[in-house]
Amino acid sequence: MSKAKRVCVIGAGPSGMSVLYHFNKLKEQGKEIPEITCFDKQSDWGGLWKYSWETGIDQFGEPVHGSMYRGLWSNGPKEALEYPDYTFEDHFKKAIPSFPPREVLFDYLKGRWTKGDLRHWVRFNHVVRQVTYNDDTDDFSVVVKSLAEDKDLPVQKFDYLIVASGHFSVPSVPSFPGIEEFPGRVMHSHDFRNAYQFQGQTLLVVGSSYSAEDIALQNLKYGAKKIICSYKTRPMGFKWPPEITERPLLTRIEGKTVHFKDGTTADVDAIILCTGYYFHFPFLEERLRLKAKNILYPAGMYKNVLWTEAGNNKFFYIGMQDQYYTYTMFDAQAKWTVNCITGELKLPDKEAMRKDIEKWIAKMNELKDCHDDINFQTEYLVDIAKNANYGYDLDTAQQFHDWEHHKHEDILTYRDRSHASKFTGTQSPIHHSTFMKALDDSMATFLNTKA
Ligand code: FAD
Ligand code: NA0
């Protein structure tokens, strides 16, 4: 492989950093690697895990990427996202409970990223504005703005393009009749940062997926009086405590009064729209742009990674599906992508790729419930990891199935349960405080290292 090959990675969150990690591994093995440049519009690595108090527009006039809130704890067991070559015990030097708060997970990620020399590849405060594929020269032209300098850089050329810019940052915001006159606060979950402001209030949470579920719990934990969750398709169906109830979709709002499809009404103080996110890639030319919903296998991507619509086999997306698996799935996708670029992995012809995509999409369309979903994503992950010679078995389906059962047994306590690490065999210790009582969720308190 010629050293002159140039690779552009967009995004230094868990997905983009996994790409850098695997290129660095090859470098450490003495292998020749391409020239790599990673651009991130934020001032540091971490993607969504780099917590930002900001909402709306940042200091440079860019839309704020962050969607995480202060009191967020992992919603899945850490044993289902653990890197096999860098376990939680490797990082923390001891076993820790299964559901760490945000700061603890971010610390773990940073530990793996600082094991190698990855940071020098990232240009922070650089937003990618435009990517076009040049048919005549078989490469990409990339326009990047240096935010700190308020300057567009000269057009840069790359041979390969990897989009790892996430898909949980551009809110999908429905409207409801009367919402304009609602006297209280209306926000999307993208802008939710902490629950203290809703203490003593009655809230309407719209949506029935992870954000709705967890933002309802957060608000209960931090002292909201009552939370009504309103669903479009189906209720979440957990055994909620009496303060949280579920109702069908709202039809209109009159003053503070919300009317629901079942004819009931409720007076609420604030509305939080947990209505999901758009796949939004305004910086990509049309034929490179993935247009998808938050599903397990969006169309057009071989192995859920290689964008086949452009026909050049040089354009990749990492982490663009709905996610049970996260860090380990991004890591396998990253290694697969790196292997494609170095030539270690040979791609089949266009027709074979099309058939493979169709096979996965047909399977996805048969899925009936969350357990089917978990098995589907496990099968996909095992497949891509094998194809990438990943070297570890990443199947943690059992942890996910147990976790789903725990949630349906008691949504308030599933985070107090213990899971076993696939890679160390260690059963995690039970945390010193239960999730609903642990108001101080700093890393020092969680790890019990506070002086
Ligand atoms: P991101 O983390 O979104 O990172 C993308 C990066 O791309 C960002 O740094 C951004 O600045 C950069 N970028 C975007 N556009 C541009 C551009 N044009 N130019 C330059 N840079 C750009 N997963 C879990 O495993 N456990 C959890 O508990 C969990 N909680 C979550 C809670 C919330 C509220 C949300 C929204 C997601 C949560 N997730 C969780 C899932 C999350 O998607 C992944 O953990 C992970 O952050 C995805 O990584 P990523 O690198 O693909 O994307
Ligand atoms: P998310 O919940 O933000 O999780 C993202 C939801 O929006 C669906 O319930 C959908 O209902 C609903 N919705 C869409 N349009 C609507 C409308 N017009 N009226 C009413 N409801 C509407 O988004 P999605 O895409 O899962 O659901 C959209 C990610 O964030 C997840 O990957 C999750 O893992 C992560 N997350 C993690 C945590 C923690 O770890 C917390 C929050 C989020 P319907 O009926 O169309 O299905 C703690």
Coordinates of C-alpha atoms and ligand atoms in Angstrom, one line a residue:
M1 CA 0.0 0.0 0.0
S2 CA 1.3 3.4 -0.9
K3 CA 2.1 5.8 2.0
A4 CA 0.6 8.6 0.0
K5 CA -3.0 7.3 0.6
R6 CA -4.9 9.8 2.7
V7 CA -7.8 9.0 5.1
C8 CA -10.2 11.5 6.5
V9 CA -12.2 10.6 9.7
I10 CA -15.1 12.9 10.7
G11 CA -15.7 12.7 14.4
A12 CA -13.6 11.9 17.4
G13 CA -16.3 10.1 19.5
P14 CA -16.2 6.4 20.4
S15 CA -16.7 5.5 16.7
G16 CA -14.0 7.7 15.2
M17 CA -11.6 7.0 18.0
S18 CA -11.9 3.3 17.3
V19 CA -10.7 3.9 13.7
L20 CA -7.7 5.7 15.0
Y21 CA -7.1 3.0 17.6
H22 CA -6.9 0.3 15.0
F23 CA -4.7 2.2 12.6
N24 CA -2.4 2.9 15.5
K25 CA -2.3 -0.8 16.4
L26 CA -1.1 -1.5 12.9
K27 CA 1.5 1.2 13.2
E28 CA 2.7 -0.3 16.5
Q29 CA 3.1 -3.6 14.7
G30 CA 5.4 -1.9 12.3
K31 CA 2.9 -2.0 9.4
E32 CA 2.6 0.8 6.9
I33 CA -0.5 2.9 7.4
P34 CA -2.0 5.8 5.4
E35 CA -1.9 9.4 6.4
I36 CA -4.8 10.0 8.8
T37 CA -6.6 13.2 9.7
C38 CA -9.6 13.3 12.0
F39 CA -11.7 16.4 12.3
D40 CA -13.9 17.1 15.2
K41 CA -15.9 20.3 15.7
Q42 CA -15.8 20.0 19.5
S43 CA -12.8 21.2 21.5
D44 CA -12.0 17.7 22.8
W45 CA -12.6 14.0 22.1
G46 CA -15.4 11.9 23.4
G47 CA -18.4 12.8 21.1
L48 CA -21.5 12.6 23.2
W49 CA -19.5 11.5 26.2
K50 CA -17.8 14.9 26.3
Y51 CA -20.5 16.4 28.5
S52 CA -21.5 19.9 27.5
W53 CA -23.6 22.2 29.6
E54 CA -24.3 24.2 26.5
T55 CA -27.6 24.0 24.5
G56 CA -28.6 25.5 21.2
I57 CA -25.6 27.2 19.6
D58 CA -22.0 27.0 20.8
Q59 CA -19.4 29.8 21.1
F60 CA -18.6 29.5 17.4
G61 CA -22.2 29.6 16.2
E62 CA -22.3 25.8 15.6
P63 CA -25.2 23.6 16.7
V64 CA -24.2 22.0 20.0
H65 CA -23.5 18.3 19.5
G66 CA -24.1 17.1 23.1
S67 CA -27.4 15.4 24.0
M68 CA -26.2 14.0 27.4
Y69 CA -27.4 15.1 30.8
R70 CA -25.5 15.5 34.0
G71 CA -27.2 12.7 35.9
L72 CA -26.9 10.1 33.1
W73 CA -25.8 6.6 34.1
S74 CA -25.2 3.8 31.6
N75 CA -28.5 2.4 30.5
G76 CA -27.0 -1.0 29.6
P77 CA -24.7 -3.1 31.7
K78 CA -21.0 -2.1 31.2
E79 CA -20.3 -5.8 30.6
A80 CA -22.1 -5.5 27.3
L81 CA -19.9 -2.6 26.0
E82 CA -16.5 -3.7 27.5
Y83 CA -13.5 -3.7 25.1
P84 CA -12.0 -7.2 25.3
D85 CA -8.4 -5.8 25.0
Y86 CA -9.0 -3.1 27.7
T87 CA -11.4 -4.3 30.4
F88 CA -12.9 -2.2 33.1
E89 CA -10.6 -4.0 35.6
D90 CA -7.6 -3.1 33.4
H91 CA -8.6 0.5 33.6
F92 CA -9.9 0.9 37.2
K93 CA -7.6 -1.7 38.7
K94 CA -10.5 -3.2 40.5
A95 CA -14.0 -4.5 39.8
I96 CA -16.7 -1.8 39.7
P97 CA -20.5 -2.0 39.6
S98 CA -22.3 -2.8 36.3
F99 CA -24.0 0.6 35.6
P100 CA -21.5 3.4 35.9
P101 CA -22.4 7.1 35.6
R102 CA -21.4 9.1 32.5
E103 CA -18.1 10.4 33.9
V104 CA -16.9 6.9 34.8
L105 CA -17.6 5.6 31.3
F106 CA -15.9 8.6 29.7
D107 CA -12.9 8.0 31.9
Y108 CA -12.8 4.4 30.7
L109 CA -12.9 5.5 27.1
K110 CA -10.1 8.0 27.6
G111 CA -8.0 5.3 29.2
R112 CA -8.1 3.1 26.1
W113 CA -7.5 6.1 23.8
T114 CA -4.4 7.3 25.7
K115 CA -2.8 3.9 25.6
G116 CA -1.6 4.7 22.1
D117 CA -0.6 7.9 20.3
L118 CA -4.0 8.8 18.8
R119 CA -4.5 12.4 19.8
H120 CA -2.1 13.9 17.4
W121 CA -4.3 12.8 14.5
V122 CA -7.3 14.9 15.7
R123 CA -7.8 18.5 14.7
F124 CA -10.2 19.7 17.3
N125 CA -12.4 22.8 16.8
H126 CA -12.5 21.9 13.1
V127 CA -15.9 21.4 11.5
V128 CA -16.3 19.6 8.2
R129 CA -18.4 21.7 5.9
Q130 CA -18.4 19.9 2.6
V131 CA -17.4 16.5 1.2
T132 CA -17.6 15.8 -2.5
Y133 CA -16.4 12.7 -4.5
N134 CA -14.4 13.4 -7.6
D135 CA -15.2 10.8 -10.2
D136 CA -12.3 11.8 -12.4
T137 CA -9.6 11.5 -9.8
D138 CA -11.3 8.9 -7.6
D139 CA -10.8 10.9 -4.4
F140 CA -12.7 13.3 -2.1
S141 CA -12.5 17.0 -1.7
V142 CA -13.1 18.2 1.8
V143 CA -13.8 21.7 3.0
V144 CA -13.1 22.3 6.7
K145 CA -13.5 25.3 8.8
S146 CA -11.1 26.1 11.6
L147 CA -13.6 27.4 14.2
A148 CA -11.0 29.1 16.5
E149 CA -9.5 31.0 13.6
D150 CA -13.0 31.6 11.9
K151 CA -11.4 30.5 8.6
D152 CA -12.1 28.0 5.9
L153 CA -9.0 26.0 5.2
P154 CA -7.9 25.3 1.6
V155 CA -9.7 22.3 0.1
Q156 CA -8.0 19.1 1.1
K157 CA -8.0 15.8 -0.9
F158 CA -8.4 12.4 0.7
D159 CA -8.5 8.9 -0.8
Y160 CA -10.9 7.4 1.8
L161 CA -13.6 9.0 3.9
I162 CA -15.0 7.7 7.2
V163 CA -18.1 9.4 8.7
A164 CA -18.3 8.9 12.4
S165 CA -20.3 12.0 13.3
G166 CA -23.0 10.3 15.3
H167 CA -26.8 10.4 14.8
F168 CA -28.2 11.6 18.1
S169 CA -27.6 15.3 17.9
V170 CA -30.1 16.8 15.6
P171 CA -33.5 16.7 17.3
S172 CA -36.7 15.6 15.6
V173 CA -39.3 18.0 16.9
P174 CA -43.0 17.3 16.3
S175 CA -45.6 20.0 16.8
F176 CA -49.0 19.7 18.6
P177 CA -52.0 22.1 18.3
G178 CA -51.8 24.7 21.0
I179 CA -48.1 24.1 21.9
E180 CA -47.3 27.7 20.9
E181 CA -49.5 29.1 23.7
F182 CA -48.3 26.6 26.4
P183 CA -47.1 28.8 29.3
G184 CA -44.4 26.5 30.6
R185 CA -41.1 25.3 29.3
V186 CA -41.0 23.1 26.2
M187 CA -37.8 21.4 25.3
H188 CA -36.4 18.5 23.3
S189 CA -34.4 15.8 25.1
H190 CA -31.3 17.1 23.1
D191 CA -31.4 20.2 25.4
F192 CA -32.2 18.4 28.7
R193 CA -29.2 18.8 31.0
N194 CA -30.4 18.3 34.5
A195 CA -33.6 17.5 36.4
Y196 CA -33.3 19.9 39.3
Q197 CA -35.2 22.6 37.5
F198 CA -38.3 20.4 37.4
Q199 CA -38.5 19.7 41.2
G200 CA -42.0 19.7 42.4
Q201 CA -43.5 20.0 38.9
T202 CA -45.8 17.9 36.8
L203 CA -44.2 17.0 33.5
L204 CA -45.3 15.7 30.1
V205 CA -42.7 13.5 28.5
V206 CA -43.5 12.7 24.8
G207 CA -42.0 9.5 23.3
S208 CA -41.6 5.9 24.5
S209 CA -38.0 5.0 23.8
Y210 CA -34.8 5.3 25.9
S211 CA -34.8 9.1 26.3
A212 CA -38.4 9.1 27.5
E213 CA -37.8 6.2 29.8
D214 CA -34.7 7.6 31.3
I215 CA -35.7 11.3 31.5
A216 CA -38.9 10.2 33.3
L217 CA -36.7 8.3 35.8
Q218 CA -34.2 11.2 36.1
N219 CA -37.0 13.6 37.0
L220 CA -38.5 11.3 39.5
K221 CA -35.1 10.8 41.1
Y222 CA -34.4 14.5 41.4
G223 CA -37.8 15.4 42.8
A224 CA -40.5 16.0 40.1
K225 CA -44.0 15.5 41.5
K226 CA -45.6 13.6 38.6
I227 CA -44.5 12.5 35.1
I228 CA -46.9 11.6 32.3
C229 CA -45.4 9.8 29.4
S230 CA -47.3 10.0 26.1
Y231 CA -46.7 7.4 23.4
K232 CA -47.4 7.4 19.7
T233 CA -47.3 3.7 18.9
R234 CA -47.1 1.7 22.1
P235 CA -46.5 2.3 25.8
M236 CA -43.1 1.4 27.4
G237 CA -45.1 -1.0 29.6
F238 CA -42.8 -1.0 32.7
K239 CA -44.2 -1.4 36.2
W240 CA -43.8 2.3 36.9
P241 CA -44.0 3.8 40.4
P242 CA -47.3 5.7 41.0
E243 CA -45.6 9.1 40.1
I244 CA -45.0 7.9 36.5
T245 CA -48.0 7.0 34.2
E246 CA -48.4 6.4 30.5
R247 CA -51.1 7.7 28.2
P248 CA -51.6 7.6 24.4
L249 CA -50.5 10.5 22.3
L250 CA -51.6 14.0 23.1
T251 CA -54.0 15.6 20.6
R252 CA -53.9 19.2 21.6
I253 CA -52.9 21.6 24.4
E254 CA -55.1 24.4 25.9
G255 CA -53.2 26.6 28.2
K256 CA -51.6 24.2 30.7
T257 CA -54.1 21.5 29.9
V258 CA -53.0 18.6 27.7
H259 CA -55.7 16.5 25.9
F260 CA -54.9 12.9 25.1
K261 CA -56.3 10.4 22.5
D262 CA -58.1 8.4 25.1
G263 CA -60.2 11.5 26.0
T264 CA -58.3 12.2 29.3
T265 CA -56.7 15.5 30.2
A266 CA -53.9 16.6 32.5
D267 CA -52.5 20.0 33.6
V268 CA -48.7 20.0 33.3
D269 CA -45.9 22.6 34.1
A270 CA -43.4 21.6 31.4
I271 CA -43.1 19.4 28.3
I272 CA -40.1 17.4 27.3
L273 CA -40.1 16.0 23.7
C274 CA -38.2 12.7 23.7
T275 CA -39.0 12.2 20.1
G276 CA -35.7 11.1 18.7
Y277 CA -33.1 12.4 16.2
Y278 CA -32.6 13.0 12.5
F279 CA -29.8 11.5 10.5
H280 CA -28.4 14.8 9.3
F281 CA -25.3 15.1 7.1
P282 CA -25.6 18.5 5.5
F283 CA -21.8 18.4 4.8
L284 CA -22.1 15.5 2.4
E285 CA -23.0 15.7 -1.2
E286 CA -26.3 14.1 -2.1
R287 CA -25.0 10.7 -3.4
L288 CA -22.9 10.2 -0.2
R289 CA -25.7 11.0 2.2
L290 CA -27.3 8.3 4.3
K291 CA -30.9 8.9 4.8
A292 CA -32.2 6.6 7.5
K293 CA -34.3 6.2 10.5
N294 CA -33.0 4.9 13.8
I295 CA -33.1 1.2 12.8
L296 CA -30.8 -1.8 13.2
Y297 CA -29.8 -2.0 9.5
P298 CA -30.3 1.1 7.3
A299 CA -30.3 0.4 3.6
G300 CA -27.3 1.0 1.3
M301 CA -24.5 -0.1 3.6
Y302 CA -22.6 -3.3 3.1
K303 CA -21.9 -4.8 6.5
N304 CA -23.7 -1.8 7.9
V305 CA -20.6 0.2 7.2
L306 CA -19.6 0.6 3.5
W307 CA -21.7 3.1 1.6
T308 CA -22.5 1.2 -1.6
E309 CA -24.6 4.0 -3.3
A310 CA -21.5 6.0 -4.3
G311 CA -20.0 2.9 -6.0
N312 CA -16.4 3.8 -5.1
N313 CA -15.9 1.4 -2.1
K314 CA -14.0 4.2 -0.3
F315 CA -16.7 5.8 1.8
F316 CA -17.7 4.4 5.2
Y317 CA -20.1 5.1 8.0
I318 CA -19.4 3.9 11.6
G319 CA -22.1 3.6 14.3
M320 CA -25.1 4.6 12.2
Q321 CA -27.5 2.0 13.4
D322 CA -29.8 1.8 16.4
Q323 CA -27.7 0.6 19.2
Y324 CA -27.9 -2.2 21.7
Y325 CA -24.2 -2.8 21.3
T326 CA -22.1 0.4 21.3
Y327 CA -18.4 0.6 21.9
T328 CA -17.6 -3.0 20.9
M329 CA -19.8 -2.7 17.7
F330 CA -18.1 0.5 16.7
D331 CA -14.7 -1.1 17.4
A332 CA -15.5 -4.1 15.1
Q333 CA -16.8 -1.8 12.4
A334 CA -13.7 0.3 12.7
K335 CA -11.3 -2.7 12.4
W336 CA -13.3 -3.9 9.4
T337 CA -13.0 -0.4 7.8
V338 CA -9.3 -0.3 8.5
N339 CA -8.8 -3.7 6.9
C340 CA -10.7 -2.6 3.8
I341 CA -8.5 0.5 3.5
T342 CA -5.2 -1.4 4.0
G343 CA -6.3 -4.0 1.5
E344 CA -6.2 -6.9 4.0
L345 CA -9.9 -7.4 3.5
K346 CA -11.1 -8.0 -0.1
L347 CA -14.6 -6.9 -0.9
P348 CA -16.9 -9.1 -2.9
D349 CA -18.5 -7.8 -6.2
K350 CA -21.4 -5.3 -6.2
E351 CA -24.0 -7.9 -6.7
A352 CA -22.8 -10.0 -3.8
M353 CA -22.8 -7.0 -1.6
R354 CA -26.3 -6.1 -2.6
K355 CA -27.5 -9.6 -1.8
D356 CA -25.8 -9.5 1.6
I357 CA -27.5 -6.2 2.5
E358 CA -30.9 -7.5 1.3
K359 CA -30.4 -10.6 3.5
W360 CA -29.9 -8.6 6.6
I361 CA -32.7 -6.2 5.9
A362 CA -35.1 -9.1 5.3
K363 CA -34.1 -10.6 8.6
M364 CA -34.5 -7.2 10.3
N365 CA -38.1 -6.9 9.0
E366 CA -39.0 -10.2 10.7
L367 CA -38.0 -9.0 14.2
K368 CA -40.8 -9.1 16.7
D369 CA -39.5 -7.7 20.0
C370 CA -36.4 -6.4 21.9
H371 CA -35.1 -10.0 22.4
D372 CA -35.2 -10.6 18.6
D373 CA -33.5 -7.2 18.1
I374 CA -30.7 -8.2 20.5
N375 CA -30.2 -11.5 18.7
F376 CA -30.1 -9.8 15.4
Q377 CA -27.5 -7.2 16.4
T378 CA -25.5 -9.9 18.0
E379 CA -25.5 -12.0 14.8
Y380 CA -24.5 -9.0 12.8
L381 CA -21.7 -8.1 15.2
V382 CA -20.3 -11.6 15.3
D383 CA -20.4 -11.6 11.5
I384 CA -18.6 -8.4 11.0
A385 CA -16.1 -9.2 13.7
K386 CA -15.3 -12.5 12.0
N387 CA -15.0 -10.8 8.6
A388 CA -12.6 -8.3 10.2
N389 CA -10.5 -10.9 12.0
Y390 CA -11.3 -9.1 15.2
G391 CA -9.9 -11.8 17.3
Y392 CA -12.4 -11.8 20.2
D393 CA -15.9 -13.1 20.6
L394 CA -18.0 -10.0 21.2
D395 CA -21.3 -11.8 21.8
T396 CA -22.8 -10.4 25.0
A397 CA -26.4 -11.2 24.1
Q398 CA -27.0 -13.0 27.4
Q399 CA -26.2 -9.8 29.3
F400 CA -28.6 -7.8 27.2
H401 CA -31.4 -10.4 27.6
D402 CA -30.9 -10.5 31.4
W403 CA -30.9 -6.7 31.4
E404 CA -34.2 -6.5 29.5
H405 CA -35.7 -9.0 32.0
H406 CA -34.4 -6.9 35.0
K407 CA -36.0 -3.8 33.5
H408 CA -39.3 -5.4 33.2
E409 CA -39.1 -6.8 36.7
D410 CA -38.4 -3.4 38.2
I411 CA -37.5 -0.3 36.2
L412 CA -36.3 1.5 39.3
T413 CA -33.7 -1.2 40.3
Y414 CA -32.3 -2.7 37.1
R415 CA -29.2 -0.5 37.5
D416 CA -28.6 -1.9 40.9
R417 CA -28.1 -5.4 39.5
S418 CA -24.8 -7.2 38.9
H419 CA -23.5 -8.7 35.6
A420 CA -20.4 -10.8 34.9
S421 CA -17.6 -9.7 32.6
K422 CA -17.3 -12.0 29.6
F423 CA -13.5 -11.2 29.4
T424 CA -12.4 -11.4 33.1
G425 CA -15.2 -13.6 34.4
T426 CA -15.6 -11.2 37.3
Q427 CA -19.1 -10.7 38.7
S428 CA -19.4 -7.0 39.3
P429 CA -19.8 -5.8 42.9
I430 CA -23.1 -4.2 44.0
H431 CA -22.9 -0.5 44.3
H432 CA -22.8 1.2 47.7
S433 CA -25.9 3.2 46.9
T434 CA -28.9 2.4 44.8
F435 CA -29.4 4.3 41.5
M436 CA -32.5 6.1 42.6
K437 CA -30.8 7.3 45.9
A438 CA -27.4 8.1 44.5
L439 CA -27.7 11.9 43.9
D440 CA -24.0 12.5 44.0
D441 CA -22.9 10.5 41.0
S442 CA -19.4 11.9 40.6
M443 CA -16.6 9.4 39.7
A444 CA -15.0 9.7 43.1
T445 CA -18.2 8.9 45.0
F446 CA -19.1 6.1 42.6
L447 CA -15.7 4.5 42.9
N448 CA -15.7 5.2 46.6
T449 CA -12.4 7.0 46.4
K450 CA -13.6 10.4 47.7
A451 CA -11.4 11.6 50.6
Ligands
FAD1 P1 -20.9 10.7 18.9 O1 -20.6 10.3 20.2 O2 -22.1 11.5 18.6 O3 -19.6 11.5 18.3 C1 -19.6 12.1 17.0 C2 -18.5 13.2 16.9 O4 -18.6 13.7 15.6 C3 -18.7 14.4 17.9 O5 -17.6 14.5 18.7 C4 -19.0 15.5 17.0 O6 -18.5 16.8 17.5 C5 -18.3 15.2 15.7 N1 -18.9 15.8 14.5 C6 -20.2 15.8 14.1 N2 -20.4 16.5 13.0 C7 -19.1 16.9 12.6 C8 -18.6 17.7 11.6 N3 -19.4 18.2 10.6 N4 -17.3 18.1 11.6 C9 -16.5 17.6 12.6 N5 -16.9 16.9 13.6 C10 -18.2 16.5 13.6 N6 -24.4 4.4 24.7 C11 -23.9 3.6 25.6 O7 -23.2 2.6 25.3 N7 -24.3 3.7 26.9 C12 -25.1 4.7 27.3 O8 -25.4 4.9 28.5 C13 -25.5 5.7 26.3 N8 -26.2 6.8 26.7 C14 -26.6 7.7 25.7 C15 -27.4 8.8 26.1 C16 -27.8 9.7 25.2 C17 -28.7 10.8 25.7 C18 -27.5 9.5 23.8 C19 -28.0 10.5 22.8 C20 -26.8 8.4 23.4 C21 -26.3 7.5 24.4 N9 -25.6 6.4 24.0 C22 -25.1 5.5 25.0 C23 -25.3 6.0 22.6 C24 -24.2 6.9 21.9 O9 -24.6 7.0 20.6 C25 -22.8 6.1 21.9 O10 -22.4 5.7 23.2 C26 -21.7 6.9 21.3 O11 -21.5 8.2 21.8 C27 -21.8 7.1 19.8 O12 -20.5 7.4 19.3 P2 -20.2 8.1 17.9 O13 -18.7 8.3 17.9 O14 -20.8 7.2 16.8 O15 -21.0 9.4 17.9
NA0_2 P1 -34.2 8.3 21.9 O1 -35.2 7.8 22.8 O2 -33.8 9.8 22.0 O3 -32.9 7.5 22.0 C1 -31.7 7.8 21.2 C2 -38.9 8.1 20.1 O4 -39.7 9.2 19.7 C3 -39.8 6.9 19.9 O5 -40.4 6.5 21.1 C4 -40.9 7.4 18.9 O6 -42.1 6.8 19.0 C5 -41.0 8.9 19.4 N1 -41.6 9.8 18.5 C6 -41.1 10.2 17.3 N2 -41.9 11.1 16.7 C7 -43.0 11.2 17.6 C8 -44.1 12.0 17.5 N3 -44.4 12.8 16.5 N4 -45.0 12.0 18.6 C9 -44.7 11.2 19.6 N5 -43.6 10.4 19.7 C10 -42.7 10.4 18.7 O7 -34.6 8.1 20.4 P2 -35.3 6.9 19.6 O8 -35.0 7.0 18.2 O9 -34.8 5.6 20.3 O10 -36.8 7.0 19.9 C11 -37.6 8.0 19.4 C12 -30.5 7.1 21.8 O11 -30.1 7.7 23.0 C13 -30.7 5.6 22.1 O12 -29.7 4.9 21.3 C14 -30.4 5.4 23.5 O13 -29.6 4.3 23.8 C15 -29.7 6.7 23.9 N6 -30.1 7.1 25.2 C16 -29.4 6.5 26.3 C17 -29.7 6.9 27.5 C18 -29.0 6.3 28.7 O14 -28.0 5.6 28.5 C19 -30.7 7.9 27.8 C20 -31.3 8.4 26.7 C21 -31.0 8.0 25.4 P3 -42.6 5.7 18.0 O15 -44.0 5.4 18.5 O16 -42.6 6.3 16.7 O17 -41.7 4.5 18.2 C22 -29.4 6.6 30.0

